[in-house]
Amino acid sequence: MTVRKVGVIGAGTMGQSIAEMLAYKGLDVYLLEQTKEKLNYSISMIEMSLDKQIEKWALTQAEKKLILNRINRCEAMEELSDCELIIETVSEELERKKSVFQQIDRIVGPDVILASNTSTLSLTELASVTAHPERVIGMHFVYPVFKVDVVEIVRGLKTSDSTFDRTKQFVEQVIDKKGVMVFESPGFITTRLICLFINEALHVLEEGTASVEDIDSAMRIGYSFQHGPFEMADRFGLDSVEAALETMFREYGELKYRPSFILKKMVRAGQLGVKSGAGFFQYDKDGDRT
């Protein structure tokens, strides 16, 4: 399978990161958002990300220009009709994702793979609204997509062997990442384990065992993590962590997945982490801790 054109539906934090990585790999990206304002904002965030790489001597101005030229702005689903692969990365709301799959299924040819970046929702349920459920698959990237070289390839009940093989080939040969096969289950591997890690850190904090700073330092330094559990949560988005835990709590019915009260309180207060500038730590507009 030769893939040159990839559609990305949803230009939030994950959509931006996926689009940037695909364009860096030399692919033509068709990035779709609901409004021109959201689309322009997303492109400006991608540009900011590329500028930070230039500052670190990881990229040249000429490479930045090439990457941005490969990203095409789209405001209508029909503009993705020529894409050979579609990656959906809208917010983790089942009905919204089902609506996206229902629409795009009518627009693209029957051989086009429809992939979802969902971290907790059922691929089987997303596929159920399409005429070709065998071509629906999960392609769960880990943020930041540019730096993390693993992709969970998630099979729904009706995902065909051909769809899985073509997706794995794309992941490993075209974008040069390690594809890990996962059979559908809420949270898959990465989200299930990392959210439990964050939730347990929150319980340690609730008990007054140690401070946010000390818990993060202990795990970051002691186990060579890039970030401790609280900064991880800030970077994922506290609302996203809460939503993932709520879904797993509902699906598995086990108390260990019930979100910490501290997490719920911070989400209610609008302290969502990097995206709002404040979570367990403070962040500037570039996403750096202040």
PDB file of C-alpha atoms in Angstrom:
ATOM      1  CA  MET A   1       0.000   0.000   0.000  1.00  0.00           C
ATOM      2  CA  THR A   2       1.393   3.360  -1.035  1.00  0.00           C
ATOM      3  CA  VAL A   3       0.028   6.192   1.079  1.00  0.00           C
ATOM      4  CA  ARG A   4       0.819   9.752   0.052  1.00  0.00           C
ATOM      5  CA  LYS A   5      -2.296  11.626   1.184  1.00  0.00           C
ATOM      6  CA  VAL A   6      -3.546  11.359   4.776  1.00  0.00           C
ATOM      7  CA  GLY A   7      -6.621  13.066   6.186  1.00  0.00           C
ATOM      8  CA  VAL A   8      -6.607  14.154   9.836  1.00  0.00           C
ATOM      9  CA  ILE A   9     -10.033  14.998  11.264  1.00  0.00           C
ATOM     10  CA  GLY A  10      -9.764  17.212  14.344  1.00  0.00           C
ATOM     11  CA  ALA A  11      -6.992  19.759  14.851  1.00  0.00           C
ATOM     12  CA  GLY A  12      -6.764  19.813  18.628  1.00  0.00           C
ATOM     13  CA  THR A  13      -3.548  19.015  20.499  1.00  0.00           C
ATOM     14  CA  MET A  14      -3.339  15.432  19.177  1.00  0.00           C
ATOM     15  CA  GLY A  15      -4.457  16.369  15.668  1.00  0.00           C
ATOM     16  CA  GLN A  16      -1.779  19.068  15.481  1.00  0.00           C
ATOM     17  CA  SER A  17       0.901  16.665  16.715  1.00  0.00           C
ATOM     18  CA  ILE A  18      -0.134  13.900  14.285  1.00  0.00           C
ATOM     19  CA  ALA A  19      -0.353  16.313  11.322  1.00  0.00           C
ATOM     20  CA  GLU A  20       3.086  17.761  12.086  1.00  0.00           C
ATOM     21  CA  MET A  21       4.657  14.294  12.314  1.00  0.00           C
ATOM     22  CA  LEU A  22       3.042  13.081   9.065  1.00  0.00           C
ATOM     23  CA  ALA A  23       4.150  16.199   7.165  1.00  0.00           C
ATOM     24  CA  TYR A  24       7.679  15.800   8.561  1.00  0.00           C
ATOM     25  CA  LYS A  25       7.669  12.234   7.171  1.00  0.00           C
ATOM     26  CA  GLY A  26       6.965  13.660   3.701  1.00  0.00           C
ATOM     27  CA  LEU A  27       3.231  12.945   3.463  1.00  0.00           C
ATOM     28  CA  ASP A  28       0.567  15.333   2.180  1.00  0.00           C
ATOM     29  CA  VAL A  29      -1.736  16.066   5.109  1.00  0.00           C
ATOM     30  CA  TYR A  30      -5.324  17.274   4.835  1.00  0.00           C
ATOM     31  CA  LEU A  31      -6.210  18.769   8.213  1.00  0.00           C
ATOM     32  CA  LEU A  32      -9.917  19.276   8.907  1.00  0.00           C
ATOM     33  CA  GLU A  33     -11.474  21.464  11.598  1.00  0.00           C
ATOM     34  CA  GLN A  34     -14.981  22.819  12.113  1.00  0.00           C
ATOM     35  CA  THR A  35     -14.143  26.505  11.640  1.00  0.00           C
ATOM     36  CA  LYS A  36     -11.517  28.598   9.872  1.00  0.00           C
ATOM     37  CA  GLU A  37     -10.591  30.207  13.226  1.00  0.00           C
ATOM     38  CA  LYS A  38      -9.847  26.845  14.879  1.00  0.00           C
ATOM     39  CA  LEU A  39      -7.901  25.738  11.811  1.00  0.00           C
ATOM     40  CA  ASN A  40      -5.769  28.901  11.745  1.00  0.00           C
ATOM     41  CA  TYR A  41      -5.088  28.547  15.461  1.00  0.00           C
ATOM     42  CA  SER A  42      -4.009  24.914  14.986  1.00  0.00           C
ATOM     43  CA  ILE A  43      -1.628  25.817  12.158  1.00  0.00           C
ATOM     44  CA  SER A  44      -0.129  28.584  14.320  1.00  0.00           C
ATOM     45  CA  MET A  45       0.461  26.020  17.110  1.00  0.00           C
ATOM     46  CA  ILE A  46       2.185  23.652  14.647  1.00  0.00           C
ATOM     47  CA  GLU A  47       4.336  26.576  13.496  1.00  0.00           C
ATOM     48  CA  MET A  48       5.223  27.351  17.118  1.00  0.00           C
ATOM     49  CA  SER A  49       6.214  23.707  17.658  1.00  0.00           C
ATOM     50  CA  LEU A  50       8.466  23.810  14.578  1.00  0.00           C
ATOM     51  CA  ASP A  51      10.046  27.090  15.749  1.00  0.00           C
ATOM     52  CA  LYS A  52      10.932  25.458  19.078  1.00  0.00           C
ATOM     53  CA  GLN A  53      12.693  22.666  17.164  1.00  0.00           C
ATOM     54  CA  ILE A  54      14.605  25.258  15.132  1.00  0.00           C
ATOM     55  CA  GLU A  55      15.747  26.893  18.394  1.00  0.00           C
ATOM     56  CA  LYS A  56      17.132  23.501  19.463  1.00  0.00           C
ATOM     57  CA  TRP A  57      18.930  23.038  16.098  1.00  0.00           C
ATOM     58  CA  ALA A  58      16.704  20.046  15.310  1.00  0.00           C
ATOM     59  CA  LEU A  59      15.212  21.640  12.186  1.00  0.00           C
ATOM     60  CA  THR A  60      16.095  24.277   9.573  1.00  0.00           C
ATOM     61  CA  GLN A  61      13.929  27.139   8.293  1.00  0.00           C
ATOM     62  CA  ALA A  62      13.768  25.425   4.882  1.00  0.00           C
ATOM     63  CA  GLU A  63      12.503  22.178   6.479  1.00  0.00           C
ATOM     64  CA  LYS A  64       9.899  24.131   8.449  1.00  0.00           C
ATOM     65  CA  LYS A  65       8.630  25.705   5.222  1.00  0.00           C
ATOM     66  CA  LEU A  66       8.419  22.287   3.525  1.00  0.00           C
ATOM     67  CA  ILE A  67       6.486  20.783   6.449  1.00  0.00           C
ATOM     68  CA  LEU A  68       3.959  23.643   6.549  1.00  0.00           C
ATOM     69  CA  ASN A  69       3.510  23.481   2.754  1.00  0.00           C
ATOM     70  CA  ARG A  70       2.498  19.808   3.055  1.00  0.00           C
ATOM     71  CA  ILE A  71      -0.354  20.631   5.456  1.00  0.00           C
ATOM     72  CA  ASN A  72      -3.539  21.512   3.589  1.00  0.00           C
ATOM     73  CA  ARG A  73      -6.321  23.327   5.462  1.00  0.00           C
ATOM     74  CA  CYS A  74      -9.783  21.770   5.072  1.00  0.00           C
ATOM     75  CA  GLU A  75     -13.151  23.000   6.313  1.00  0.00           C
ATOM     76  CA  ALA A  76     -15.424  20.414   4.645  1.00  0.00           C
ATOM     77  CA  MET A  77     -15.388  16.612   4.895  1.00  0.00           C
ATOM     78  CA  GLU A  78     -15.618  16.327   1.092  1.00  0.00           C
ATOM     79  CA  GLU A  79     -12.100  17.784   0.786  1.00  0.00           C
ATOM     80  CA  LEU A  80     -10.754  14.476   2.164  1.00  0.00           C
ATOM     81  CA  SER A  81     -12.247  12.377  -0.654  1.00  0.00           C
ATOM     82  CA  ASP A  82      -8.867  11.699  -2.337  1.00  0.00           C
ATOM     83  CA  CYS A  83      -7.056  10.645   0.860  1.00  0.00           C
ATOM     84  CA  GLU A  84      -5.737   7.071   1.071  1.00  0.00           C
ATOM     85  CA  LEU A  85      -5.922   6.963   4.882  1.00  0.00           C
ATOM     86  CA  ILE A  86      -8.065   8.920   7.337  1.00  0.00           C
ATOM     87  CA  ILE A  87      -7.133   9.451  11.005  1.00  0.00           C
ATOM     88  CA  GLU A  88      -9.930  10.702  13.257  1.00  0.00           C
ATOM     89  CA  THR A  89      -8.806  12.596  16.352  1.00  0.00           C
ATOM     90  CA  VAL A  90     -11.818  14.599  17.574  1.00  0.00           C
ATOM     91  CA  SER A  91     -12.687  14.812  21.288  1.00  0.00           C
ATOM     92  CA  GLU A  92     -13.437  11.588  23.212  1.00  0.00           C
ATOM     93  CA  GLU A  93     -17.213  11.773  22.775  1.00  0.00           C
ATOM     94  CA  LEU A  94     -18.745   8.588  21.365  1.00  0.00           C
ATOM     95  CA  GLU A  95     -21.644  10.209  19.481  1.00  0.00           C
ATOM     96  CA  ARG A  96     -19.394  12.831  17.897  1.00  0.00           C
ATOM     97  CA  LYS A  97     -16.904  10.201  16.733  1.00  0.00           C
ATOM     98  CA  LYS A  98     -19.723   8.013  15.375  1.00  0.00           C
ATOM     99  CA  SER A  99     -21.039  10.974  13.409  1.00  0.00           C
ATOM    100  CA  VAL A 100     -17.577  11.566  11.904  1.00  0.00           C
ATOM    101  CA  PHE A 101     -17.224   7.912  10.875  1.00  0.00           C
ATOM    102  CA  GLN A 102     -20.713   7.834   9.399  1.00  0.00           C
ATOM    103  CA  GLN A 103     -19.987  10.908   7.257  1.00  0.00           C
ATOM    104  CA  ILE A 104     -16.486   9.996   6.073  1.00  0.00           C
ATOM    105  CA  ASP A 105     -17.557   6.420   5.269  1.00  0.00           C
ATOM    106  CA  ARG A 106     -19.875   7.810   2.566  1.00  0.00           C
ATOM    107  CA  ILE A 107     -17.236  10.108   1.075  1.00  0.00           C
ATOM    108  CA  VAL A 108     -14.122   7.932   0.609  1.00  0.00           C
ATOM    109  CA  GLY A 109     -13.706   4.721  -1.408  1.00  0.00           C
ATOM    110  CA  PRO A 110     -14.258   1.313   0.246  1.00  0.00           C
ATOM    111  CA  ASP A 111     -10.510   0.524   0.322  1.00  0.00           C
ATOM    112  CA  VAL A 112      -9.570   3.609   2.349  1.00  0.00           C
ATOM    113  CA  ILE A 113      -8.624   2.775   5.953  1.00  0.00           C
ATOM    114  CA  LEU A 114     -10.567   4.694   8.597  1.00  0.00           C
ATOM    115  CA  ALA A 115      -8.482   4.938  11.768  1.00  0.00           C
ATOM    116  CA  SER A 116      -9.418   6.427  15.122  1.00  0.00           C
ATOM    117  CA  ASN A 117      -6.958   7.858  17.618  1.00  0.00           C
ATOM    118  CA  THR A 118      -9.374   7.092  20.476  1.00  0.00           C
ATOM    119  CA  SER A 119      -7.738   5.983  23.710  1.00  0.00           C
ATOM    120  CA  THR A 120     -10.756   4.460  25.473  1.00  0.00           C
ATOM    121  CA  LEU A 121     -13.785   4.109  23.186  1.00  0.00           C
ATOM    122  CA  SER A 122     -14.951   0.961  21.377  1.00  0.00           C
ATOM    123  CA  LEU A 123     -13.709   0.563  17.787  1.00  0.00           C
ATOM    124  CA  THR A 124     -16.470  -1.991  17.229  1.00  0.00           C
ATOM    125  CA  GLU A 125     -19.103   0.595  18.150  1.00  0.00           C
ATOM    126  CA  LEU A 126     -17.487   3.268  15.938  1.00  0.00           C
ATOM    127  CA  ALA A 127     -17.367   0.791  13.045  1.00  0.00           C
ATOM    128  CA  SER A 128     -21.017  -0.183  13.528  1.00  0.00           C
ATOM    129  CA  VAL A 129     -22.258   3.045  11.886  1.00  0.00           C
ATOM    130  CA  THR A 130     -20.250   2.431   8.675  1.00  0.00           C
ATOM    131  CA  ALA A 131     -21.043   0.371   5.597  1.00  0.00           C
ATOM    132  CA  HIS A 132     -17.557  -1.160   5.721  1.00  0.00           C
ATOM    133  CA  PRO A 133     -16.747  -1.969   9.386  1.00  0.00           C
ATOM    134  CA  GLU A 134     -13.887  -4.228   8.265  1.00  0.00           C
ATOM    135  CA  ARG A 135     -11.805  -1.155   7.281  1.00  0.00           C
ATOM    136  CA  VAL A 136     -12.143   0.594  10.672  1.00  0.00           C
ATOM    137  CA  ILE A 137      -9.172   0.298  13.047  1.00  0.00           C
ATOM    138  CA  GLY A 138      -7.598   2.073  16.020  1.00  0.00           C
ATOM    139  CA  MET A 139      -4.316   3.928  15.552  1.00  0.00           C
ATOM    140  CA  HIS A 140      -3.564   5.293  19.010  1.00  0.00           C
ATOM    141  CA  PHE A 141      -0.595   7.657  19.072  1.00  0.00           C
ATOM    142  CA  VAL A 142       1.083   8.778  22.292  1.00  0.00           C
ATOM    143  CA  TYR A 143       1.685  12.513  22.807  1.00  0.00           C
ATOM    144  CA  PRO A 144       4.044  14.100  21.796  1.00  0.00           C
ATOM    145  CA  VAL A 145       3.662  12.113  18.562  1.00  0.00           C
ATOM    146  CA  PHE A 146       6.873  13.515  17.080  1.00  0.00           C
ATOM    147  CA  LYS A 147       8.997  12.051  19.886  1.00  0.00           C
ATOM    148  CA  VAL A 148       7.171   8.863  20.932  1.00  0.00           C
ATOM    149  CA  ASP A 149       7.881   5.974  18.562  1.00  0.00           C
ATOM    150  CA  VAL A 150       5.060   3.604  19.459  1.00  0.00           C
ATOM    151  CA  VAL A 151       1.552   3.311  18.012  1.00  0.00           C
ATOM    152  CA  GLU A 152      -1.136   1.004  19.396  1.00  0.00           C
ATOM    153  CA  ILE A 153      -2.914  -0.666  16.462  1.00  0.00           C
ATOM    154  CA  VAL A 154      -6.301  -1.664  17.829  1.00  0.00           C
ATOM    155  CA  ARG A 155      -8.524  -4.291  16.241  1.00  0.00           C
ATOM    156  CA  GLY A 156     -12.297  -4.033  16.564  1.00  0.00           C
ATOM    157  CA  LEU A 157     -14.543  -7.087  16.299  1.00  0.00           C
ATOM    158  CA  LYS A 158     -14.860  -6.814  12.495  1.00  0.00           C
ATOM    159  CA  THR A 159     -11.465  -5.317  11.585  1.00  0.00           C
ATOM    160  CA  SER A 160     -10.080  -7.421   8.717  1.00  0.00           C
ATOM    161  CA  ASP A 161      -6.603  -8.969   8.561  1.00  0.00           C
ATOM    162  CA  SER A 162      -5.961  -6.914   5.430  1.00  0.00           C
ATOM    163  CA  THR A 163      -6.792  -3.645   7.248  1.00  0.00           C
ATOM    164  CA  PHE A 164      -4.538  -4.607  10.151  1.00  0.00           C
ATOM    165  CA  ASP A 165      -1.630  -5.617   7.851  1.00  0.00           C
ATOM    166  CA  ARG A 166      -1.884  -2.433   5.782  1.00  0.00           C
ATOM    167  CA  THR A 167      -2.044  -0.281   8.924  1.00  0.00           C
ATOM    168  CA  LYS A 168       0.962  -2.021  10.471  1.00  0.00           C
ATOM    169  CA  GLN A 169       2.891  -1.566   7.216  1.00  0.00           C
ATOM    170  CA  PHE A 170       2.042   2.152   7.214  1.00  0.00           C
ATOM    171  CA  VAL A 171       3.074   2.569  10.858  1.00  0.00           C
ATOM    172  CA  GLU A 172       6.347   0.660  10.595  1.00  0.00           C
ATOM    173  CA  GLN A 173       7.499   1.378   7.038  1.00  0.00           C
ATOM    174  CA  VAL A 174       6.053   4.785   6.177  1.00  0.00           C
ATOM    175  CA  ILE A 175       6.154   6.719   9.471  1.00  0.00           C
ATOM    176  CA  ASP A 176       8.852   4.512  11.040  1.00  0.00           C
ATOM    177  CA  LYS A 177       7.263   3.761  14.419  1.00  0.00           C
ATOM    178  CA  LYS A 178       6.770   0.522  16.342  1.00  0.00           C
ATOM    179  CA  GLY A 179       3.274  -0.882  15.891  1.00  0.00           C
ATOM    180  CA  VAL A 180       1.877  -2.804  18.875  1.00  0.00           C
ATOM    181  CA  MET A 181      -1.219  -4.935  18.233  1.00  0.00           C
ATOM    182  CA  VAL A 182      -3.992  -4.617  20.810  1.00  0.00           C
ATOM    183  CA  PHE A 183      -7.366  -6.337  20.869  1.00  0.00           C
ATOM    184  CA  GLU A 184     -10.116  -3.916  21.780  1.00  0.00           C
ATOM    185  CA  SER A 185     -10.427  -3.156  25.493  1.00  0.00           C
ATOM    186  CA  PRO A 186     -11.047   0.178  27.272  1.00  0.00           C
ATOM    187  CA  GLY A 187      -7.800   2.112  27.645  1.00  0.00           C
ATOM    188  CA  PHE A 188      -5.830  -0.396  25.547  1.00  0.00           C
ATOM    189  CA  ILE A 189      -2.294  -0.663  27.023  1.00  0.00           C
ATOM    190  CA  THR A 190      -0.805   2.826  27.365  1.00  0.00           C
ATOM    191  CA  THR A 191      -3.859   4.797  28.544  1.00  0.00           C
ATOM    192  CA  ARG A 192      -4.967   2.059  30.958  1.00  0.00           C
ATOM    193  CA  LEU A 193      -1.579   1.832  32.692  1.00  0.00           C
ATOM    194  CA  ILE A 194      -0.589   5.512  32.671  1.00  0.00           C
ATOM    195  CA  CYS A 195      -3.981   6.725  33.963  1.00  0.00           C
ATOM    196  CA  LEU A 196      -3.811   4.236  36.846  1.00  0.00           C
ATOM    197  CA  PHE A 197      -0.302   5.526  37.593  1.00  0.00           C
ATOM    198  CA  ILE A 198      -1.564   9.134  37.665  1.00  0.00           C
ATOM    199  CA  ASN A 199      -4.644   8.213  39.721  1.00  0.00           C
ATOM    200  CA  GLU A 200      -2.550   6.380  42.328  1.00  0.00           C
ATOM    201  CA  ALA A 201      -0.224   9.420  42.575  1.00  0.00           C
ATOM    202  CA  LEU A 202      -3.338  11.520  43.253  1.00  0.00           C
ATOM    203  CA  HIS A 203      -4.368   9.129  46.051  1.00  0.00           C
ATOM    204  CA  VAL A 204      -0.867   9.456  47.574  1.00  0.00           C
ATOM    205  CA  LEU A 205      -1.322  13.248  47.451  1.00  0.00           C
ATOM    206  CA  GLU A 206      -4.836  13.011  48.997  1.00  0.00           C
ATOM    207  CA  GLU A 207      -3.415  11.013  51.899  1.00  0.00           C
ATOM    208  CA  GLY A 208      -0.856  13.753  52.603  1.00  0.00           C
ATOM    209  CA  THR A 209       2.055  11.339  52.129  1.00  0.00           C
ATOM    210  CA  ALA A 210       4.104  13.805  50.038  1.00  0.00           C
ATOM    211  CA  SER A 211       3.782  17.027  48.017  1.00  0.00           C
ATOM    212  CA  VAL A 212       3.107  17.312  44.268  1.00  0.00           C
ATOM    213  CA  GLU A 213       6.709  18.412  43.654  1.00  0.00           C
ATOM    214  CA  ASP A 214       8.236  15.596  45.724  1.00  0.00           C
ATOM    215  CA  ILE A 215       6.047  12.857  44.223  1.00  0.00           C
ATOM    216  CA  ASP A 216       6.986  14.036  40.723  1.00  0.00           C
ATOM    217  CA  SER A 217      10.682  14.292  41.598  1.00  0.00           C
ATOM    218  CA  ALA A 218      10.739  10.820  43.175  1.00  0.00           C
ATOM    219  CA  MET A 219       9.271   9.154  40.084  1.00  0.00           C
ATOM    220  CA  ARG A 220      11.090  11.288  37.514  1.00  0.00           C
ATOM    221  CA  ILE A 221      14.550  10.924  39.043  1.00  0.00           C
ATOM    222  CA  GLY A 222      14.098   7.486  40.602  1.00  0.00           C
ATOM    223  CA  TYR A 223      12.709   5.798  37.495  1.00  0.00           C
ATOM    224  CA  SER A 224      14.121   7.973  34.694  1.00  0.00           C
ATOM    225  CA  PHE A 225      10.710   9.223  33.540  1.00  0.00           C
ATOM    226  CA  GLN A 226      10.768  12.347  31.401  1.00  0.00           C
ATOM    227  CA  HIS A 227       7.969  13.785  33.561  1.00  0.00           C
ATOM    228  CA  GLY A 228       6.485  12.812  36.910  1.00  0.00           C
ATOM    229  CA  PRO A 229       2.799  11.739  37.158  1.00  0.00           C
ATOM    230  CA  PHE A 230       1.451  15.243  37.829  1.00  0.00           C
ATOM    231  CA  GLU A 231       3.299  16.938  34.982  1.00  0.00           C
ATOM    232  CA  MET A 232       2.245  14.017  32.754  1.00  0.00           C
ATOM    233  CA  ALA A 233      -1.384  14.705  33.712  1.00  0.00           C
ATOM    234  CA  ASP A 234      -0.918  18.417  32.980  1.00  0.00           C
ATOM    235  CA  ARG A 235       0.476  17.633  29.530  1.00  0.00           C
ATOM    236  CA  PHE A 236      -2.243  15.097  28.682  1.00  0.00           C
ATOM    237  CA  GLY A 237      -4.924  17.508  29.948  1.00  0.00           C
ATOM    238  CA  LEU A 238      -6.594  16.846  33.296  1.00  0.00           C
ATOM    239  CA  ASP A 239      -9.997  16.703  31.599  1.00  0.00           C
ATOM    240  CA  SER A 240      -8.695  14.017  29.220  1.00  0.00           C
ATOM    241  CA  VAL A 241      -7.289  11.969  32.127  1.00  0.00           C
ATOM    242  CA  GLU A 242     -10.588  12.280  34.014  1.00  0.00           C
ATOM    243  CA  ALA A 243     -12.608  11.266  30.924  1.00  0.00           C
ATOM    244  CA  ALA A 244     -10.388   8.215  30.316  1.00  0.00           C
ATOM    245  CA  LEU A 245     -10.689   7.096  33.950  1.00  0.00           C
ATOM    246  CA  GLU A 246     -14.479   7.611  33.921  1.00  0.00           C
ATOM    247  CA  THR A 247     -14.798   5.469  30.777  1.00  0.00           C
ATOM    248  CA  MET A 248     -12.647   2.678  32.225  1.00  0.00           C
ATOM    249  CA  PHE A 249     -14.485   2.856  35.581  1.00  0.00           C
ATOM    250  CA  ARG A 250     -17.797   2.504  33.735  1.00  0.00           C
ATOM    251  CA  GLU A 251     -16.577  -0.318  31.468  1.00  0.00           C
ATOM    252  CA  TYR A 252     -14.574  -2.379  34.001  1.00  0.00           C
ATOM    253  CA  GLY A 253     -16.608  -1.518  37.108  1.00  0.00           C
ATOM    254  CA  GLU A 254     -13.494  -1.583  39.322  1.00  0.00           C
ATOM    255  CA  LEU A 255     -12.863   1.066  41.995  1.00  0.00           C
ATOM    256  CA  LYS A 256      -9.210   1.507  41.016  1.00  0.00           C
ATOM    257  CA  TYR A 257     -10.372   3.380  37.898  1.00  0.00           C
ATOM    258  CA  ARG A 258     -12.597   5.845  39.805  1.00  0.00           C
ATOM    259  CA  PRO A 259     -11.067   9.322  39.294  1.00  0.00           C
ATOM    260  CA  SER A 260      -9.558  10.985  42.343  1.00  0.00           C
ATOM    261  CA  PHE A 261     -11.640  13.766  43.908  1.00  0.00           C
ATOM    262  CA  ILE A 262      -8.684  16.165  43.508  1.00  0.00           C
ATOM    263  CA  LEU A 263      -8.696  15.510  39.757  1.00  0.00           C
ATOM    264  CA  LYS A 264     -12.446  16.168  39.508  1.00  0.00           C
ATOM    265  CA  LYS A 265     -12.151  19.370  41.552  1.00  0.00           C
ATOM    266  CA  MET A 266      -9.354  20.751  39.354  1.00  0.00           C
ATOM    267  CA  VAL A 267     -11.276  19.987  36.152  1.00  0.00           C
ATOM    268  CA  ARG A 268     -14.344  21.771  37.563  1.00  0.00           C
ATOM    269  CA  ALA A 269     -12.127  24.773  38.350  1.00  0.00           C
ATOM    270  CA  GLY A 270     -10.853  24.869  34.748  1.00  0.00           C
ATOM    271  CA  GLN A 271      -7.294  24.016  35.781  1.00  0.00           C
ATOM    272  CA  LEU A 272      -6.656  21.596  32.929  1.00  0.00           C
ATOM    273  CA  GLY A 273      -2.864  21.731  32.707  1.00  0.00           C
ATOM    274  CA  VAL A 274      -0.806  23.028  29.792  1.00  0.00           C
ATOM    275  CA  LYS A 275      -3.877  23.810  27.645  1.00  0.00           C
ATOM    276  CA  SER A 276      -5.220  26.275  30.252  1.00  0.00           C
ATOM    277  CA  GLY A 277      -1.819  27.482  31.504  1.00  0.00           C
ATOM    278  CA  ALA A 278      -2.326  26.016  34.976  1.00  0.00           C
ATOM    279  CA  GLY A 279      -2.769  22.554  36.459  1.00  0.00           C
ATOM    280  CA  PHE A 280      -0.561  21.047  39.132  1.00  0.00           C
ATOM    281  CA  PHE A 281       2.111  23.423  37.781  1.00  0.00           C
ATOM    282  CA  GLN A 282       2.074  26.730  35.854  1.00  0.00           C
ATOM    283  CA  TYR A 283       2.883  26.916  32.105  1.00  0.00           C
ATOM    284  CA  ASP A 284       3.619  29.666  29.585  1.00  0.00           C
ATOM    285  CA  LYS A 285       2.032  29.920  26.116  1.00  0.00           C
ATOM    286  CA  ASP A 286       4.785  27.656  24.682  1.00  0.00           C
ATOM    287  CA  GLY A 287       3.872  24.885  27.149  1.00  0.00           C
ATOM    288  CA  ASP A 288       7.025  25.313  29.245  1.00  0.00           C
ATOM    289  CA  ARG A 289       6.832  25.277  33.035  1.00  0.00           C
ATOM    290  CA  THR A 290       7.214  28.671  34.686  1.00  0.00           C
TER     291      THR A 290
END
